[in-house]
Short mmCIF file of C-alpha atoms and ligand atoms in Angstrom, two decimals:
data_model
loop_
_atom_site.label_atom_id
_atom_site.label_comp_id
_atom_site.label_asym_id
_atom_site.label_seq_id
_atom_site.Cartn_x
_atom_site.Cartn_y
_atom_site.Cartn_z
CA MET A 192 0.00 0.00 0.00
CA VAL A 193 1.17 3.52 -0.76
CA ARG A 194 2.38 5.26 2.42
CA ILE A 195 1.54 8.91 2.82
CA VAL A 196 2.41 11.45 5.47
CA THR A 197 0.02 14.41 5.66
CA VAL A 198 1.18 17.57 7.40
CA VAL A 199 -1.54 19.85 8.79
CA GLY A 200 -1.51 22.54 11.45
CA ALA A 201 -4.17 25.20 10.96
CA ARG A 202 -7.97 25.26 11.03
CA PRO A 203 -8.64 25.33 7.26
CA GLN A 204 -6.27 22.40 6.78
CA PHE A 205 -8.21 20.19 9.17
CA ILE A 206 -11.35 20.86 7.12
CA LYS A 207 -9.63 20.04 3.80
CA CYS A 208 -7.94 17.00 5.31
CA ALA A 209 -11.23 15.58 6.62
CA ALA A 210 -12.58 14.78 3.16
CA VAL A 211 -9.32 13.50 1.67
CA SER A 212 -8.37 11.37 4.69
CA ALA A 213 -11.76 9.68 4.71
CA ALA A 214 -11.28 8.68 1.06
CA LEU A 215 -7.59 7.78 1.50
CA GLY A 216 -8.26 5.58 4.51
CA ARG A 217 -9.60 2.87 2.25
CA VAL A 218 -6.79 2.78 -0.29
CA ALA A 219 -3.56 4.05 1.29
CA GLU A 220 -1.74 4.10 4.59
CA GLU A 221 -1.89 7.70 5.79
CA LYS A 222 -0.18 9.15 8.84
CA ILE A 223 -1.39 12.58 9.86
CA VAL A 224 1.20 14.84 11.44
CA HIS A 225 -0.21 17.84 13.33
CA THR A 226 2.38 20.59 13.64
CA GLY A 227 0.60 22.28 16.54
CA GLN A 228 0.42 25.66 14.76
CA HIS A 229 -3.22 25.92 15.95
CA TYR A 230 -3.85 24.44 19.36
CA ASP A 231 -6.93 25.99 21.03
CA HIS A 232 -9.68 23.40 21.32
CA ASN A 233 -12.03 25.38 19.06
CA MET A 234 -9.28 25.92 16.44
CA SER A 235 -8.08 22.31 16.30
CA ALA A 236 -9.36 19.32 18.34
CA ALA A 237 -13.00 20.35 17.81
CA PHE A 238 -12.60 19.80 14.04
CA PHE A 239 -11.00 16.37 14.46
CA ALA A 240 -13.94 15.34 16.66
CA GLU A 241 -16.71 16.92 14.59
CA LEU A 242 -15.43 15.74 11.21
CA GLY A 243 -14.16 12.33 12.36
CA ILE A 244 -10.60 13.01 11.21
CA PRO A 245 -8.24 10.20 12.30
CA ALA A 246 -6.21 11.25 15.33
CA PRO A 247 -2.78 12.55 14.35
CA ALA A 248 -0.11 9.85 14.49
CA GLU A 249 2.33 12.54 15.62
CA HIS A 250 1.88 15.96 17.19
CA LEU A 251 4.86 18.28 16.85
CA GLY A 252 3.55 20.80 19.38
CA VAL A 253 5.25 23.86 17.87
CA GLY A 254 2.65 26.40 19.07
CA SER A 255 2.74 30.09 18.16
CA ALA A 256 5.96 31.91 17.26
CA PRO A 257 7.21 34.47 14.73
CA HIS A 258 7.30 33.14 11.14
CA GLY A 259 10.98 32.15 10.99
CA ARG A 260 10.96 30.38 14.31
CA GLN A 261 7.65 28.61 13.77
CA THR A 262 8.69 27.38 10.31
CA ALA A 263 12.13 26.36 11.58
CA GLU A 264 10.68 24.48 14.58
CA ILE A 265 8.40 22.48 12.30
CA LEU A 266 11.36 21.65 10.02
CA LEU A 267 13.48 20.59 12.98
CA ARG A 268 10.83 18.32 14.41
CA LEU A 269 9.58 16.94 11.09
CA GLU A 270 12.86 15.98 9.46
CA PRO A 271 13.76 13.05 11.76
CA LEU A 272 10.19 11.83 11.59
CA LEU A 273 10.25 11.77 7.78
CA GLU A 274 13.67 10.09 7.79
CA ARG A 275 12.21 7.38 9.98
CA GLU A 276 8.90 7.01 8.14
CA LYS A 277 10.25 7.29 4.58
CA PRO A 278 6.75 7.83 3.11
CA ASP A 279 6.10 7.43 -0.62
CA ALA A 280 4.62 10.94 -0.75
CA LEU A 281 3.97 13.92 1.51
CA LEU A 282 0.66 15.76 1.34
CA VAL A 283 0.22 19.43 2.25
CA TYR A 284 -2.72 21.81 1.96
CA GLY A 285 -2.96 25.53 1.30
CA ASP A 286 -0.48 28.20 2.30
CA THR A 287 0.32 28.30 6.00
CA ASN A 288 3.72 28.06 7.68
CA SER A 289 2.90 24.38 8.29
CA THR A 290 2.44 23.92 4.53
CA LEU A 291 5.81 25.44 3.65
CA ALA A 292 7.72 23.65 6.40
CA GLY A 293 6.17 20.29 5.47
CA ALA A 294 6.96 20.74 1.78
CA LEU A 295 10.52 21.92 2.40
CA ALA A 296 11.37 19.11 4.83
CA ALA A 297 10.11 16.49 2.36
CA ALA A 298 11.64 18.01 -0.78
CA LYS A 299 15.10 18.03 0.84
CA LEU A 300 14.69 14.32 1.60
CA HIS A 301 13.56 13.64 -2.00
CA ILE A 302 10.08 12.69 -0.89
CA PRO A 303 7.56 13.75 -3.58
CA VAL A 304 5.41 16.62 -2.34
CA VAL A 305 1.74 16.74 -3.32
CA HIS A 306 0.27 20.23 -2.88
CA VAL A 307 -3.48 20.66 -2.63
CA GLU A 308 -4.59 24.22 -3.53
CA ALA A 309 -1.56 24.77 -5.75
CA GLY A 310 -1.24 27.80 -8.03
CA LEU A 311 -3.24 30.33 -6.01
CA ARG A 312 -1.76 33.81 -6.17
CA SER A 313 -2.65 37.23 -4.76
CA PHE A 314 0.50 38.75 -6.33
CA ASN A 315 1.13 40.45 -2.99
CA ARG A 316 4.44 39.19 -1.61
CA LYS A 317 3.85 41.04 1.65
CA MET A 318 1.31 38.37 2.55
CA PRO A 319 3.01 35.53 4.43
CA GLU A 320 0.65 33.13 2.64
CA GLU A 321 1.88 34.28 -0.79
CA VAL A 322 5.49 33.51 0.11
CA ASN A 323 4.42 30.13 1.50
CA ARG A 324 2.45 29.13 -1.57
CA VAL A 325 4.98 30.25 -4.16
CA LEU A 326 7.79 28.37 -2.41
CA THR A 327 5.64 25.28 -1.78
CA ASP A 328 4.58 25.13 -5.42
CA HIS A 329 8.20 25.34 -6.56
CA VAL A 330 9.28 22.30 -4.51
CA SER A 331 6.15 20.22 -5.22
CA SER A 332 6.08 17.23 -7.59
CA VAL A 333 2.30 17.09 -7.93
CA LEU A 334 0.37 20.37 -7.99
CA LEU A 335 -3.37 19.97 -7.59
CA CYS A 336 -5.14 23.14 -8.73
CA PRO A 337 -8.69 24.10 -7.78
CA THR A 338 -9.19 26.54 -10.67
CA GLU A 339 -8.09 27.22 -14.23
CA THR A 340 -6.68 30.52 -12.98
CA ALA A 341 -4.37 28.57 -10.67
CA VAL A 342 -3.13 26.40 -13.56
CA ALA A 343 -2.41 29.55 -15.60
CA ASN A 344 -0.56 31.15 -12.67
CA LEU A 345 1.76 28.15 -12.47
CA GLN A 346 2.32 28.17 -16.21
CA ARG A 347 3.46 31.79 -16.00
CA GLU A 348 6.03 30.72 -13.41
CA GLY A 349 7.28 27.96 -15.72
CA ILE A 350 5.60 25.11 -13.85
CA SER A 351 3.64 22.73 -16.07
CA LYS A 352 4.92 19.27 -15.10
CA GLY A 353 2.82 17.50 -12.50
CA VAL A 354 0.07 20.15 -12.66
CA PHE A 355 -3.53 18.88 -12.57
CA LEU A 356 -6.84 20.72 -12.48
CA VAL A 357 -8.87 18.78 -9.91
CA GLY A 358 -11.34 21.28 -8.45
CA ASP A 359 -11.68 22.23 -4.82
CA VAL A 360 -11.88 19.74 -1.96
CA MET A 361 -13.59 22.44 0.13
CA TYR A 362 -16.41 22.50 -2.42
CA ASP A 363 -16.90 18.74 -2.01
CA SER A 364 -16.97 19.25 1.73
CA VAL A 365 -19.57 22.03 1.51
CA MET A 366 -21.72 19.85 -0.74
CA GLU A 367 -21.43 16.97 1.69
CA HIS A 368 -22.23 18.89 4.88
CA ALA A 369 -24.09 22.15 4.17
CA GLU A 370 -27.64 20.86 3.88
CA ARG A 371 -27.37 18.77 7.04
CA ALA A 372 -25.69 21.65 8.86
CA ARG A 373 -28.52 23.97 7.89
CA GLN A 374 -31.13 21.53 9.16
CA ASP A 375 -29.40 20.32 12.30
CA SER A 376 -27.26 23.18 13.61
CA PRO A 377 -28.86 25.02 16.54
CA ILE A 378 -26.60 28.05 16.06
CA LEU A 379 -29.10 30.51 14.51
CA LYS A 380 -31.62 29.80 17.23
CA HIS A 381 -28.91 29.94 19.86
CA LEU A 382 -27.81 33.38 18.63
CA GLY A 383 -31.39 34.58 18.20
CA VAL A 384 -31.06 35.42 14.49
CA ALA A 385 -33.32 34.52 11.57
CA PRO A 386 -32.31 33.33 8.08
CA GLN A 387 -31.37 36.38 5.95
CA GLY A 388 -31.57 38.51 9.09
CA TYR A 389 -27.89 38.96 9.92
CA ALA A 390 -24.38 39.46 8.58
CA LEU A 391 -21.55 37.04 9.37
CA ALA A 392 -18.01 38.41 9.74
CA THR A 393 -14.53 36.93 10.25
CA VAL A 394 -11.20 38.80 10.52
CA HIS A 395 -7.75 37.34 11.08
CA ARG A 396 -5.33 38.22 8.26
CA ALA A 397 -1.97 39.73 9.13
CA GLU A 398 -2.70 42.85 7.04
CA ASN A 399 -5.78 43.52 9.19
CA THR A 400 -4.45 42.46 12.57
CA ASP A 401 -0.81 43.64 12.43
CA ASP A 402 -1.92 47.04 11.14
CA THR A 403 -3.82 48.80 13.92
CA SER A 404 -5.34 51.42 11.62
CA ASN A 405 -6.75 48.73 9.32
CA PHE A 406 -8.18 46.85 12.27
CA LEU A 407 -9.81 49.94 13.79
CA GLN A 408 -11.40 50.87 10.45
CA ILE A 409 -12.86 47.37 10.17
CA VAL A 410 -14.19 47.56 13.74
CA ARG A 411 -15.83 50.94 13.04
CA ALA A 412 -17.32 49.65 9.77
CA LEU A 413 -18.76 46.52 11.44
CA GLU A 414 -20.25 48.64 14.24
CA ARG A 415 -21.92 50.94 11.68
CA ILE A 416 -23.32 47.99 9.72
CA ALA A 417 -24.60 46.47 12.97
CA LYS A 418 -26.86 49.51 13.43
CA GLU A 419 -28.87 48.23 10.45
CA LEU A 420 -28.29 44.48 10.46
CA PRO A 421 -27.13 42.24 13.32
CA VAL A 422 -23.46 41.28 12.79
CA ILE A 423 -22.15 37.96 14.16
CA LEU A 424 -18.35 37.84 14.56
CA PRO A 425 -16.78 34.49 15.54
CA LEU A 426 -13.48 35.91 16.69
CA HIS A 427 -10.15 34.31 15.72
CA PRO A 428 -7.79 34.15 18.75
CA ARG A 429 -5.27 36.37 16.97
CA THR A 430 -7.88 39.12 16.55
CA LYS A 431 -9.22 38.60 20.06
CA SER A 432 -5.80 39.19 21.56
CA LEU A 433 -5.28 42.31 19.40
CA ALA A 434 -8.67 43.70 20.43
CA SER A 435 -7.86 43.17 24.09
CA ARG A 436 -4.36 44.73 23.69
CA LEU A 437 -5.92 47.81 22.07
CA GLY A 438 -8.79 47.91 24.57
CA VAL A 439 -11.30 47.65 21.72
CA THR A 440 -14.78 46.68 22.79
CA PHE A 441 -17.64 45.85 20.45
CA ASP A 442 -20.90 47.59 21.34
CA ARG A 443 -23.34 46.34 18.71
CA VAL A 444 -21.39 43.58 16.96
CA ARG A 445 -22.14 40.20 18.47
CA VAL A 446 -18.75 38.63 19.24
CA VAL A 447 -18.65 34.87 19.76
CA GLU A 448 -15.91 32.27 20.11
CA PRO A 449 -14.78 30.53 16.89
CA VAL A 450 -17.57 28.12 15.93
CA GLY A 451 -17.41 24.54 14.67
CA TYR A 452 -17.50 23.75 10.96
CA LEU A 453 -21.17 22.71 10.78
CA ASP A 454 -22.29 25.77 12.72
CA MET A 455 -20.17 27.90 10.42
CA LEU A 456 -21.76 26.38 7.30
CA ALA A 457 -25.21 26.94 8.79
CA LEU A 458 -24.36 30.58 9.53
CA LEU A 459 -22.92 31.08 6.04
CA ALA A 460 -25.83 29.44 4.24
CA ASP A 461 -28.43 31.71 5.85
CA ALA A 462 -26.46 34.97 6.08
CA ARG A 463 -27.76 38.04 4.25
CA LEU A 464 -24.16 39.13 3.91
CA VAL A 465 -20.66 37.87 4.70
CA LEU A 466 -17.72 40.14 5.55
CA THR A 467 -14.37 38.38 5.70
CA ASP A 468 -10.65 38.41 5.00
CA SER A 469 -10.54 34.59 5.01
CA GLY A 470 -9.77 32.63 1.87
CA GLY A 471 -11.98 29.67 2.73
CA VAL A 472 -14.92 31.77 3.88
CA GLN A 473 -14.98 33.75 0.60
CA LYS A 474 -15.31 30.48 -1.29
CA GLU A 475 -17.93 29.02 1.00
CA ALA A 476 -20.01 32.22 0.77
CA HIS A 477 -19.79 31.94 -3.03
CA TRP A 478 -20.88 28.31 -3.12
CA LEU A 479 -23.69 28.86 -0.64
CA GLY A 480 -25.01 31.89 -2.52
CA ALA A 481 -24.22 34.54 0.09
CA ARG A 482 -23.05 37.99 -0.97
CA CYS A 483 -19.51 38.67 0.27
CA VAL A 484 -17.50 41.77 1.14
CA THR A 485 -13.83 40.89 1.26
CA LEU A 486 -11.77 42.98 3.66
CA ARG A 487 -8.67 42.76 1.48
CA GLU A 488 -7.13 44.51 -1.52
CA GLN A 489 -6.72 41.32 -3.55
CA THR A 490 -8.19 37.85 -3.68
CA GLU A 491 -6.73 34.61 -4.98
CA TRP A 492 -10.28 33.44 -5.65
CA VAL A 493 -11.02 35.81 -8.54
CA GLU A 494 -13.90 33.59 -9.73
CA THR A 495 -15.91 34.76 -6.71
CA LEU A 496 -15.87 38.38 -7.96
CA GLU A 497 -18.07 37.60 -10.98
CA GLY A 498 -21.37 39.47 -11.05
CA GLY A 499 -20.51 41.49 -7.95
CA TRP A 500 -21.21 38.61 -5.57
CA ASN A 501 -17.87 39.28 -3.90
CA VAL A 502 -16.47 42.82 -3.61
CA LEU A 503 -12.96 43.82 -2.53
CA THR A 504 -12.92 46.78 -0.14
CA GLY A 505 -9.60 46.46 1.66
CA ALA A 506 -9.81 47.78 5.20
CA ASN A 507 -11.39 51.09 4.16
CA GLU A 508 -14.23 51.93 6.57
CA GLU A 509 -16.34 53.85 4.05
CA ALA A 510 -15.84 51.27 1.29
CA ILE A 511 -16.84 48.44 3.63
CA VAL A 512 -20.02 50.16 4.82
CA HIS A 513 -20.95 51.19 1.27
CA ALA A 514 -20.39 47.68 -0.13
CA ALA A 515 -22.28 46.09 2.75
CA LEU A 516 -25.34 48.34 2.77
CA LYS A 517 -25.61 49.79 -0.73
CA LEU A 518 -24.20 47.37 -3.30
CA GLU A 519 -26.11 44.48 -4.85
CA PRO A 520 -24.90 41.83 -7.31
CA ASN A 521 -25.48 42.98 -10.88
CA ARG A 522 -26.67 39.63 -12.20
CA PRO A 523 -28.02 36.33 -10.87
CA ARG A 524 -25.36 34.00 -9.60
CA HIS A 525 -24.73 30.98 -11.74
CA ALA A 526 -22.43 28.07 -11.11
CA SER A 527 -18.93 28.55 -12.51
CA ASN A 528 -16.23 26.07 -13.46
CA PHE A 529 -15.03 26.57 -9.95
CA GLU A 530 -17.87 24.34 -8.78
CA ARG A 531 -16.88 21.12 -10.45
CA GLY A 532 -17.10 18.49 -7.66
CA ALA A 533 -15.17 15.21 -7.36
CA ALA A 534 -11.95 17.01 -6.32
CA THR A 535 -11.51 14.64 -3.41
CA GLN A 536 -11.48 11.51 -5.57
CA ALA A 537 -9.15 13.18 -8.09
CA THR A 538 -6.81 14.21 -5.25
CA VAL A 539 -6.69 10.63 -3.98
CA ARG A 540 -5.99 9.30 -7.50
CA HIS A 541 -3.06 11.68 -8.00
CA LEU A 542 -1.70 10.95 -4.53
CA LEU A 543 -1.71 7.22 -5.20
CA ALA A 544 -0.02 7.75 -8.56
CA ALA A 545 2.63 9.97 -6.95
CA GLY A 546 3.25 7.36 -4.25
CA GLU A 547 3.48 4.49 -6.73
CA LEU A 548 6.02 6.37 -8.88
CA ALA A 549 8.23 7.20 -5.90
C1 UD1 B 113 -2.67 31.07 10.07
C2 UD1 B 113 -2.13 31.13 8.66
C3 UD1 B 113 -3.15 31.78 7.74
C4 UD1 B 113 -4.50 31.09 7.84
C5 UD1 B 113 -4.93 30.99 9.29
C6 UD1 B 113 -6.19 30.16 9.39
C7 UD1 B 113 0.31 31.40 8.46
C8 UD1 B 113 1.40 32.36 8.20
N1 UD1 B 113 -0.91 31.93 8.59
O1 UD1 B 113 -2.88 32.40 10.50
O2 UD1 B 113 -2.71 31.69 6.40
O3 UD1 B 113 -5.43 31.84 7.11
O4 UD1 B 113 -3.90 30.36 10.08
O5 UD1 B 113 -6.89 30.43 10.58
O6 UD1 B 113 0.54 30.23 8.55
N2 UD1 B 113 -3.50 31.70 18.33
C9 UD1 B 113 -4.08 31.23 19.49
N3 UD1 B 113 -4.52 29.93 19.48
C10 UD1 B 113 -4.44 29.11 18.41
C11 UD1 B 113 -3.83 29.60 17.26
C12 UD1 B 113 -3.36 30.91 17.22
O7 UD1 B 113 -4.20 31.94 20.48
O8 UD1 B 113 -4.87 27.95 18.51
C13 UD1 B 113 -3.05 33.12 18.32
C14 UD1 B 113 -1.63 33.31 18.83
O9 UD1 B 113 -1.59 34.54 19.48
C15 UD1 B 113 -0.83 33.38 17.55
C16 UD1 B 113 -1.80 34.07 16.60
O10 UD1 B 113 -3.08 33.58 16.97
O11 UD1 B 113 0.36 34.11 17.69
C17 UD1 B 113 -1.54 33.78 15.13
O12 UD1 B 113 -1.53 32.37 14.88
P1 UD1 B 113 -0.75 31.81 13.60
O13 UD1 B 113 -1.00 30.37 13.45
O14 UD1 B 113 0.67 32.28 13.61
O15 UD1 B 113 -1.42 32.60 12.41
P2 UD1 B 113 -2.95 32.76 12.01
O16 UD1 B 113 -3.26 34.21 12.06
O17 UD1 B 113 -3.79 31.81 12.77
N1 UDP B 114 -14.40 28.34 10.09
C1 UDP B 114 -15.04 27.67 11.14
N2 UDP B 114 -15.33 28.39 12.27
C2 UDP B 114 -15.07 29.72 12.40
C3 UDP B 114 -14.44 30.38 11.32
C4 UDP B 114 -14.10 29.66 10.19
O1 UDP B 114 -15.28 26.48 11.05
O2 UDP B 114 -15.36 30.29 13.46
C5 UDP B 114 -14.07 27.58 8.88
C6 UDP B 114 -14.61 28.17 7.60
O3 UDP B 114 -15.95 27.74 7.36
C7 UDP B 114 -13.63 27.63 6.58
C8 UDP B 114 -12.31 27.64 7.33
O4 UDP B 114 -12.66 27.62 8.71
O5 UDP B 114 -13.94 26.30 6.21
C9 UDP B 114 -11.54 28.88 6.99
O6 UDP B 114 -10.49 29.02 7.88
P1 UDP B 114 -9.79 30.42 8.16
O7 UDP B 114 -10.70 31.54 7.83
O8 UDP B 114 -9.24 30.33 9.53
O9 UDP B 114 -8.53 30.36 7.19
P2 UDP B 114 -8.26 30.72 5.64
O10 UDP B 114 -9.25 30.01 4.81
O11 UDP B 114 -8.32 32.21 5.52
O12 UDP B 114 -6.86 30.26 5.43
#
């Protein structure tokens, strides 16, 4: 059987890994390595429990640290493990420090790297994620792209070997869980909001949490929007600690702890509006038909901008309020190529092929 080591460490990776691991479990021997980048219960263990992800075979326990140290600690702790395991392939997802460290450790040991969500670009090298994804793509043997745009981005960088358009595993996951989440999740009732009667917001990106002025503009914008429409804000721990350092309190915005995946899908599916700087949440809003205001200057998910269903405002207070309360999509939303399905099976097929070739 093909032997695969999967390296995950952050919330969105647990969600992507859930679908692929379930499919892999039947046809390959997978060991999940958790770097420990995210460690709060509601940022990590809750997803393993809720989505039935196999318990990590190894936990590296790196915790939070500046970029260089966090990446280096993962490398240090992962290298001996990979030398011991000698997997046929190493699987990484997305663009976090855990992604880059996993890919780099494996590439140096000549273990083929399979990158899920390859080819995404914001063309903003100030984003830590952009550095992580460019470098990961350049050491990967198999690059699994969710969109045609991603394939074209790689081509422009001279990468065409091992590139496959497979679709988005997060889309498969939304299709699998959203309807059930909407029916079963008690979260709307619990929060006292009605379908189409609230906005859902998330904020955690470095550009909005390392830059105090950006953060304060977003806070003011959300407070203004909340005068007209209840705003629910499941607060990322990074943003929570910034808010408490700055002494920011939310008066109207309803701040809650990070929620589980099914509650999040239920909130997304019934939101009148989504405001976010998250990559995954922009996509989920798109697939679930919710209008989105993206609190960033660029997006890697350009497909979501079609028809005005997603609007980029950066962290500009006026632009956010205007987009939230005044703009409407200019045409009905119709499914794009981006919603192709079967990405999980295609990912498993390519992983097995990569492992067999190794
Ligand atoms: C990371 C990823 C980002 C991804 C996000 C998903 C990088 C560079 N960034 O950002 O691409 O969108 O995860 O959520 O890899 N913290 C806690 N508890 C936790 C985790 C984090 O308190 O369980 C706090 C710590 O103060 C930490 C800060 O959040 O310093 C930032 O965590 P970190 O993992 O470095 O970056 P994220 O902002 O979560
Ligand atoms: N998510 C969640 N609970 C929350 C916020 C987000 O389950 O309180 C899910 C969300 O539905 C999506 C993923 O986490 O599937 C996105 O993760 P995040 O925004 O942290 O990272 P990004 O996608 O920006 O890298």
